């Protein structure tokens, strides 16, 4: 019960901070929108497979920017303050949940804008949306933990990219496969394997983060 | 002497599998021909790599609970040897691919995923270089190592089964067991695997002892 309360307050704190500055949401939104626009100007017309790959590349970089700030941006003093108040498990859960919410919102807006600009709608839009939701979930669970590691290591941005790219590739491969099924409009039963695998990877990553974060947090 | 029986066993197995692997009769198969003998070198490298990375994770977990710097040293050195095994596995695979599939890098899923998993461990080594303070470096590196391991397992054991591959046993290709790993080859293949795994472990213990001596005298 105590844990739940702590998680609730920490998430509220994140939301409040975000609402006051609106930095992450607006910044990343502008980033996504301008990237999509640059892509549109350089491609104009595009075939389906490139459309799909481009979307995931844009989302990959946007989510690295959005999620990496969760630990890298907090000052040492504030981190110490939170650490004295809340348990590390509550902290990692709240950060992950907040990042999942942020990323889901971002990816859905990005997908809407992306389909609008390129004027192309995947054959099975429902499955594609499911895939993007699963994608934002996996991006945020993996990147939250990696950003915690990178922030402890000292020099943030560069290390974040090096550490997270090899880890995210397996997820990205499954996601691209799943969204390709959605674009081709295949029967949904074909994609159960990929959806299950993504859920398993997420559960695995969450479990490992919960186990490891308390020892990472102790300095 | 009684403690080094496994080192003697490892050397004998590797020598036996190398010499007899080249001399013995191999089944005559289309495309593969004599290159099938690479099985005795290519596959053991991967088994060795997996074993060494598992040792590394084991010591990372132990480091987190004990805080003993020796455990950290063991974790790094087994990763180092594991990475060398992985690179050798990729090289032997590329040579084999050149003669059977026509291209050294055939963009086969297993080739790509193996390369990515090696990248993961390079990232681990870079992470270590980025941190100066020893205790902190050991802790953060151990955490990254444990975090990356399940993802590597997914990458090497789960994902290749979902897609087509030129490797035997994937995407409708029959596995080696099905038709061509006949009893003569088994007699060499299994000893080769055991031998190379033991040799890898031996190299790791040597490197580890060297490093810990260097540390003591520094």
Coordinates of C-alpha atoms in Angstrom, one line a residue:
Chain A
X1 CA 0.0 0.0 0.0
X2 CA 2.8 2.3 0.9
X3 CA 4.5 1.5 -2.4
X4 CA 1.4 2.3 -4.3
X5 CA 1.0 5.6 -2.6
X6 CA 4.6 6.5 -3.3
X7 CA 4.3 5.5 -6.9
X8 CA 1.1 7.7 -7.2
X9 CA 2.8 10.7 -5.7
X10 CA 5.9 10.3 -7.8
X11 CA 3.9 10.1 -11.0
X12 CA 1.9 13.1 -10.0
X13 CA 5.2 14.9 -9.4
X14 CA 6.4 14.0 -12.9
X15 CA 3.2 15.1 -14.5
X16 CA 3.1 18.3 -12.6
X17 CA 6.7 19.2 -13.5
X18 CA 6.0 18.4 -17.1
X19 CA 2.8 20.4 -17.1
X20 CA 4.6 23.4 -15.7
X21 CA 7.3 23.5 -18.2
X22 CA 5.8 21.4 -21.0
X23 CA 9.3 21.0 -22.2
X24 CA 9.5 17.3 -23.0
X25 CA 6.2 17.0 -24.7
X26 CA 6.4 20.2 -26.8
X27 CA 10.1 19.7 -27.5
X28 CA 9.8 16.1 -28.7
X29 CA 6.6 16.9 -30.5
X30 CA 8.3 19.6 -32.5
X31 CA 11.2 17.2 -33.1
X32 CA 9.0 14.5 -34.5
X33 CA 6.9 16.9 -36.6
X34 CA 9.9 18.6 -38.1
X35 CA 11.6 15.2 -38.8
X36 CA 8.5 13.9 -40.5
X37 CA 8.3 17.1 -42.5
X38 CA 12.0 16.9 -43.6
X39 CA 11.4 13.3 -44.6
X40 CA 8.4 14.2 -46.6
X41 CA 10.3 17.0 -48.4
X42 CA 13.1 14.6 -49.3
X43 CA 11.0 11.6 -50.3
X44 CA 7.7 13.2 -51.5
X45 CA 6.3 9.8 -52.6
X46 CA 7.4 6.7 -50.8
X47 CA 6.8 3.0 -51.0
X48 CA 5.2 1.0 -48.1
X49 CA 8.3 -0.6 -46.7
X50 CA 10.3 2.6 -46.6
X51 CA 7.3 4.3 -45.0
X52 CA 7.3 1.8 -42.2
X53 CA 11.1 1.8 -41.7
X54 CA 11.2 5.6 -41.6
X55 CA 8.4 5.7 -39.0
X56 CA 10.3 3.5 -36.6
X57 CA 13.6 5.3 -37.2
X58 CA 11.9 8.7 -36.4
X59 CA 10.3 7.1 -33.3
X60 CA 13.5 5.6 -32.2
X61 CA 15.4 8.9 -32.1
X62 CA 12.4 10.8 -30.7
X63 CA 12.0 8.3 -27.8
X64 CA 15.6 8.3 -27.0
X65 CA 15.4 12.1 -26.6
X66 CA 12.2 12.0 -24.7
X67 CA 13.0 9.2 -22.3
X68 CA 16.7 9.9 -21.7
X69 CA 15.8 13.1 -19.9
X70 CA 14.0 11.2 -17.2
X71 CA 17.1 10.5 -15.2
X72 CA 19.7 12.6 -17.0
X73 CA 17.9 15.9 -16.4
X74 CA 17.4 15.7 -12.7
X75 CA 19.9 17.5 -10.6
X76 CA 21.9 15.6 -8.0
X77 CA 20.3 17.4 -5.2
X78 CA 16.8 16.6 -6.2
X79 CA 17.7 13.0 -6.9
X80 CA 19.1 12.7 -3.4
X81 CA 16.0 14.3 -2.0
X82 CA 13.7 11.8 -3.7
X83 CA 15.9 8.9 -2.7
X84 CA 15.5 9.8 0.9
X85 CA 11.8 10.0 0.7
X86 CA 10.8 7.1 -1.6
X87 CA 11.8 3.5 -2.1
X88 CA 13.9 2.8 -5.3
X89 CA 11.2 0.4 -6.5
X90 CA 8.6 3.1 -6.4
X91 CA 10.9 5.4 -8.2
X92 CA 11.7 3.1 -11.1
X93 CA 8.0 2.1 -11.4
X94 CA 6.8 5.7 -11.4
X95 CA 9.5 6.8 -14.0
X96 CA 8.6 3.9 -16.2
X97 CA 4.9 4.4 -16.0
X98 CA 5.3 8.1 -16.7
X99 CA 7.5 7.5 -19.7
X100 CA 5.1 4.9 -21.0
X101 CA 2.3 7.5 -20.8
X102 CA 4.4 10.1 -22.4
X103 CA 5.6 7.9 -25.2
X104 CA 2.1 6.5 -26.0
X105 CA 0.8 10.0 -26.4
X106 CA 3.8 11.0 -28.5
X107 CA 3.7 8.0 -30.8
X108 CA -0.1 8.3 -31.4
X109 CA 0.3 12.0 -32.3
X110 CA 3.3 11.2 -34.4
X111 CA 1.5 8.4 -36.2
X112 CA -1.5 10.6 -36.9
X113 CA 0.7 13.4 -38.3
X114 CA 2.8 10.9 -40.3
X115 CA -0.2 9.3 -42.0
X116 CA -1.6 12.8 -42.7
X117 CA 1.6 14.1 -44.3
X118 CA 2.4 11.1 -46.4
X119 CA -1.2 10.5 -47.2
X120 CA -1.0 6.8 -46.6
X121 CA -2.9 4.6 -44.2
X122 CA -1.8 1.1 -43.4
X123 CA -4.2 -1.6 -44.6
X124 CA -4.9 -2.8 -41.0
X125 CA -4.8 0.4 -39.0
X126 CA -6.0 -1.2 -35.8
X127 CA -3.1 -3.6 -35.7
X128 CA -0.7 -0.9 -36.6
X129 CA -1.9 1.2 -33.6
X130 CA -1.6 -1.8 -31.4
X131 CA 2.0 -2.2 -32.7
X132 CA 2.9 1.4 -32.0
X133 CA 1.5 1.2 -28.5
X134 CA 3.5 -2.0 -27.8
X135 CA 6.5 -0.2 -29.4
X136 CA 6.2 2.8 -27.1
X137 CA 5.8 0.5 -24.2
X138 CA 9.1 -1.4 -25.0
X139 CA 11.0 1.8 -25.9
X140 CA 10.1 3.3 -22.5
X141 CA 10.8 0.3 -20.4
X142 CA 14.2 -0.3 -21.9
X143 CA 15.3 3.3 -22.2
X144 CA 14.2 4.2 -18.7
X145 CA 16.6 1.7 -17.2
X146 CA 19.4 2.5 -19.6
X147 CA 19.1 6.2 -18.9
X148 CA 19.3 5.4 -15.2
X149 CA 22.6 3.5 -15.9
X150 CA 23.9 6.3 -18.1
X151 CA 23.1 9.0 -15.6
X152 CA 25.0 7.1 -12.9
X153 CA 27.9 6.7 -15.2
X154 CA 28.3 10.4 -15.5
X155 CA 28.5 11.5 -19.1
X156 CA 25.0 11.2 -20.4
X157 CA 23.9 11.6 -24.0
X158 CA 26.7 9.8 -25.8
X159 CA 26.7 6.8 -23.5
X160 CA 22.9 6.6 -23.7
X161 CA 23.0 6.0 -27.4
X162 CA 25.8 3.5 -27.2
X163 CA 24.2 1.5 -24.5
X164 CA 20.7 1.5 -25.8
X165 CA 21.0 0.9 -29.5
X166 CA 22.2 -2.7 -29.3
X167 CA 19.5 -3.4 -26.7
X168 CA 16.7 -2.0 -28.7
X169 CA 17.5 -3.7 -32.0
X170 CA 15.8 -7.0 -31.1
X171 CA 12.6 -5.1 -30.2
X172 CA 12.8 -3.0 -33.3
X173 CA 13.1 -6.1 -35.5
X174 CA 10.0 -7.6 -34.0
X175 CA 8.1 -4.3 -34.3
X176 CA 9.0 -3.8 -37.9
X177 CA 7.9 -7.3 -38.7
X178 CA 4.6 -6.8 -36.9
X179 CA 3.9 -3.5 -38.5
X180 CA 4.8 -5.0 -41.9
X181 CA 2.0 -7.6 -41.3
X182 CA -0.3 -4.7 -40.5
X183 CA 0.7 -2.8 -43.7
X184 CA 0.2 -5.9 -45.9
X185 CA -3.2 -6.4 -44.2
X186 CA -2.5 -10.0 -43.3
X187 CA -4.9 -11.9 -41.1
X188 CA -4.4 -10.9 -37.4
X189 CA -3.8 -14.5 -36.3
X190 CA -0.5 -14.4 -38.1
X191 CA 0.8 -11.7 -35.8
X192 CA 0.0 -13.3 -32.4
X193 CA 3.6 -14.6 -32.2
X194 CA 5.1 -11.2 -32.5
X195 CA 2.7 -9.6 -30.1
X196 CA 3.3 -12.3 -27.5
X197 CA 7.1 -12.0 -28.0
X198 CA 7.0 -8.2 -27.4
X199 CA 4.9 -8.7 -24.2
X200 CA 7.4 -11.3 -23.0
X201 CA 10.4 -9.0 -23.7
X202 CA 8.6 -6.2 -21.8
X203 CA 7.9 -8.4 -18.8
X204 CA 11.4 -9.6 -18.8
X205 CA 12.9 -6.1 -19.0
X206 CA 10.6 -4.8 -16.3
X207 CA 11.4 -7.7 -14.0
X208 CA 15.2 -7.3 -14.5
X209 CA 14.9 -3.5 -13.9
X210 CA 12.9 -4.0 -10.7
X211 CA 15.6 -6.4 -9.5
X212 CA 18.6 -4.3 -10.5
X213 CA 17.5 -0.7 -9.8
X214 CA 17.7 -0.8 -6.0
X215 CA 21.4 -1.7 -6.3
X216 CA 22.1 0.8 -9.0
X217 CA 20.5 3.6 -6.8
X218 CA 22.7 2.9 -3.8
X219 CA 25.8 5.0 -4.1
Chain B
X1 CA 48.6 -32.4 -11.4
X2 CA 45.4 -33.8 -10.2
X3 CA 43.8 -30.3 -10.5
X4 CA 44.8 -29.8 -14.1
X5 CA 43.3 -33.0 -15.5
X6 CA 40.6 -30.9 -17.3
X7 CA 43.3 -28.8 -19.0
X8 CA 44.9 -31.9 -20.3
X9 CA 41.6 -33.3 -21.4
X10 CA 40.7 -30.0 -23.1
X11 CA 44.0 -30.0 -25.0
X12 CA 43.7 -33.6 -26.0
X13 CA 40.1 -33.1 -27.2
X14 CA 40.9 -30.0 -29.3
X15 CA 44.0 -31.7 -30.8
X16 CA 42.0 -34.8 -31.5
X17 CA 39.1 -33.0 -33.1
X18 CA 41.4 -30.8 -35.2
X19 CA 43.5 -33.6 -36.6
X20 CA 40.8 -36.2 -36.9
X21 CA 38.4 -33.5 -38.2
X22 CA 40.6 -32.9 -41.2
X23 CA 41.6 -36.6 -41.8
X24 CA 38.4 -38.5 -41.2
X25 CA 35.8 -39.2 -43.8
X26 CA 33.0 -36.7 -44.0
X27 CA 29.6 -37.4 -45.7
X28 CA 29.5 -36.2 -49.3
X29 CA 26.9 -33.6 -49.6
X30 CA 26.0 -31.1 -52.4
X31 CA 27.1 -27.5 -51.8
X32 CA 28.7 -28.3 -48.5
X33 CA 31.3 -30.8 -49.8
X34 CA 34.5 -30.8 -47.7
X35 CA 33.6 -27.5 -46.0
X36 CA 31.4 -29.5 -43.7
X37 CA 34.5 -29.9 -41.5
X38 CA 34.1 -26.3 -40.4
X39 CA 31.3 -27.6 -38.2
X40 CA 34.0 -28.7 -35.7
X41 CA 35.3 -25.2 -35.4
X42 CA 32.4 -22.8 -36.1
X43 CA 29.8 -24.3 -33.8
X44 CA 32.0 -24.8 -30.7
X45 CA 32.9 -21.1 -30.8
X46 CA 29.3 -20.2 -30.2
X47 CA 28.9 -22.7 -27.4
X48 CA 32.1 -21.4 -25.8
X49 CA 30.8 -17.8 -26.1
X50 CA 27.5 -18.6 -24.5
X51 CA 29.3 -20.4 -21.6
X52 CA 31.7 -17.6 -21.1
X53 CA 29.0 -14.9 -21.1
X54 CA 27.0 -17.0 -18.6
X55 CA 30.0 -17.2 -16.3
X56 CA 30.3 -13.4 -16.7
X57 CA 26.6 -12.9 -15.7
X58 CA 27.1 -15.3 -12.8
X59 CA 30.0 -13.2 -11.4
X60 CA 28.1 -9.9 -12.0
X61 CA 25.3 -11.2 -9.9
X62 CA 27.7 -12.3 -7.3
X63 CA 29.5 -8.9 -7.4
X64 CA 26.2 -7.1 -6.7
X65 CA 25.6 -9.2 -3.6
X66 CA 29.2 -9.4 -2.3
X67 CA 30.9 -6.2 -3.5
X68 CA 34.1 -8.2 -3.9
X69 CA 36.3 -6.6 -6.7
X70 CA 37.6 -10.1 -7.6
X71 CA 34.1 -11.0 -8.8
X72 CA 34.1 -7.9 -11.0
X73 CA 37.4 -8.9 -12.5
X74 CA 36.2 -12.4 -13.3
X75 CA 33.1 -10.9 -15.0
X76 CA 35.2 -8.6 -17.2
X77 CA 37.7 -11.2 -18.2
X78 CA 35.2 -13.8 -19.1
X79 CA 33.4 -11.3 -21.2
X80 CA 36.7 -10.4 -22.9
X81 CA 37.3 -14.0 -23.8
X82 CA 33.7 -14.5 -24.8
X83 CA 33.9 -11.6 -27.2
X84 CA 37.0 -13.1 -28.8
X85 CA 35.1 -16.4 -29.2
X86 CA 32.2 -14.5 -30.7
X87 CA 34.5 -12.7 -33.2
X88 CA 36.1 -16.1 -34.1
X89 CA 32.7 -17.6 -34.5
X90 CA 31.7 -14.8 -36.9
X91 CA 35.0 -15.2 -38.9
X92 CA 34.7 -18.9 -39.2
X93 CA 31.1 -18.5 -40.2
X94 CA 31.9 -15.9 -42.8
X95 CA 34.5 -18.1 -44.4
X96 CA 32.0 -21.0 -44.5
X97 CA 29.4 -18.7 -45.9
X98 CA 31.8 -17.6 -48.6
X99 CA 32.1 -21.1 -49.9
X100 CA 28.6 -22.4 -49.5
X101 CA 26.3 -19.4 -49.7
X102 CA 28.5 -17.4 -52.1
X103 CA 29.0 -14.3 -50.0
X104 CA 31.0 -13.8 -46.8
X105 CA 28.2 -11.8 -45.3
X106 CA 24.9 -13.2 -46.6
X107 CA 22.6 -11.0 -44.4
X108 CA 21.4 -14.2 -42.8
X109 CA 19.4 -13.5 -39.6
X110 CA 21.8 -15.5 -37.4
X111 CA 24.8 -13.6 -38.8
X112 CA 23.2 -10.2 -38.1
X113 CA 22.0 -11.1 -34.7
X114 CA 25.3 -12.5 -33.6
X115 CA 26.9 -9.3 -34.8
X116 CA 24.4 -7.3 -32.7
X117 CA 25.0 -9.3 -29.6
X118 CA 28.7 -8.8 -29.9
X119 CA 28.0 -5.0 -30.2
X120 CA 26.1 -5.3 -26.9
X121 CA 29.2 -6.6 -25.2
X122 CA 31.4 -4.0 -26.9
X123 CA 29.0 -1.4 -25.4
X124 CA 29.6 -3.1 -22.0
X125 CA 33.3 -2.7 -22.4
X126 CA 33.0 1.0 -23.5
X127 CA 30.8 1.6 -20.5
X128 CA 33.6 0.4 -18.3
X129 CA 36.0 2.8 -19.9
X130 CA 33.7 5.7 -19.4
X131 CA 33.8 5.5 -15.6
X132 CA 36.9 6.2 -13.6
X133 CA 36.0 5.3 -10.1
X134 CA 36.6 1.6 -9.6
X135 CA 33.8 0.5 -7.3
X136 CA 31.3 2.5 -9.2
X137 CA 32.5 1.2 -12.5
X138 CA 32.2 -2.4 -11.3
X139 CA 28.7 -1.9 -10.0
X140 CA 27.3 -0.1 -13.0
X141 CA 29.0 -2.5 -15.5
X142 CA 27.6 -5.4 -13.5
X143 CA 24.1 -4.0 -13.8
X144 CA 24.4 -3.4 -17.5
X145 CA 25.7 -6.9 -18.0
X146 CA 22.8 -8.5 -16.2
X147 CA 20.3 -6.2 -18.0
X148 CA 21.7 -7.1 -21.4
X149 CA 21.9 -10.9 -20.9
X150 CA 18.2 -11.7 -21.2
X151 CA 18.0 -9.5 -24.3
X152 CA 20.9 -11.4 -25.8
X153 CA 19.2 -14.7 -25.1
X154 CA 16.1 -13.5 -26.9
X155 CA 18.3 -12.3 -29.8
X156 CA 20.2 -15.5 -30.2
X157 CA 17.7 -18.2 -29.3
X158 CA 14.2 -16.8 -29.9
X159 CA 14.2 -14.4 -32.8
X160 CA 16.1 -16.6 -35.3
X161 CA 13.3 -19.2 -35.0
X162 CA 10.7 -16.7 -36.1
X163 CA 12.3 -15.9 -39.5
X164 CA 13.9 -17.7 -42.4
X165 CA 17.6 -18.4 -42.2
X166 CA 20.1 -20.1 -44.4
X167 CA 21.4 -21.9 -41.3
X168 CA 20.4 -25.5 -40.9
X169 CA 17.5 -26.0 -38.6
X170 CA 15.8 -22.7 -39.4
X171 CA 13.1 -21.6 -41.8
X172 CA 12.3 -25.0 -43.2
X173 CA 15.9 -26.1 -43.7
X174 CA 16.4 -29.5 -42.0
X175 CA 18.7 -29.4 -39.0
X176 CA 22.1 -31.0 -39.1
X177 CA 20.8 -33.9 -37.0
X178 CA 18.2 -34.8 -39.6
X179 CA 20.4 -36.1 -42.3
X180 CA 24.1 -35.4 -42.3
X181 CA 25.5 -35.4 -38.8
X182 CA 26.1 -39.1 -39.0
X183 CA 27.7 -41.1 -36.2
X184 CA 31.2 -40.5 -37.5
X185 CA 30.8 -36.7 -37.3
X186 CA 29.2 -36.9 -33.9
X187 CA 32.3 -38.7 -32.7
X188 CA 34.3 -35.6 -33.5
X189 CA 31.7 -32.8 -33.0
X190 CA 30.8 -33.5 -29.4
X191 CA 34.4 -33.8 -28.2
X192 CA 35.2 -30.6 -30.2
X193 CA 32.5 -28.7 -28.4
X194 CA 33.6 -29.9 -25.0
X195 CA 37.2 -29.2 -25.8
X196 CA 36.7 -25.7 -27.0
X197 CA 34.5 -24.8 -24.1
X198 CA 37.1 -26.0 -21.7
X199 CA 39.9 -24.2 -23.5
X200 CA 37.9 -21.0 -23.3
X201 CA 37.4 -21.5 -19.6
X202 CA 41.2 -22.1 -19.3
X203 CA 42.1 -19.0 -21.2
X204 CA 39.7 -17.0 -19.0
X205 CA 41.3 -18.3 -15.8
X206 CA 44.8 -17.5 -17.1
X207 CA 43.7 -13.9 -18.1
X208 CA 42.0 -13.4 -14.8
X209 CA 45.1 -14.5 -12.8
X210 CA 47.3 -12.3 -14.9
X211 CA 45.0 -9.3 -14.3
X212 CA 44.7 -9.9 -10.6
X213 CA 48.5 -10.2 -10.3
X214 CA 49.0 -7.0 -12.2
X215 CA 46.6 -5.3 -9.9
X216 CA 48.3 -6.5 -6.8
X217 CA 51.7 -5.3 -8.0
X218 CA 50.6 -2.0 -9.5

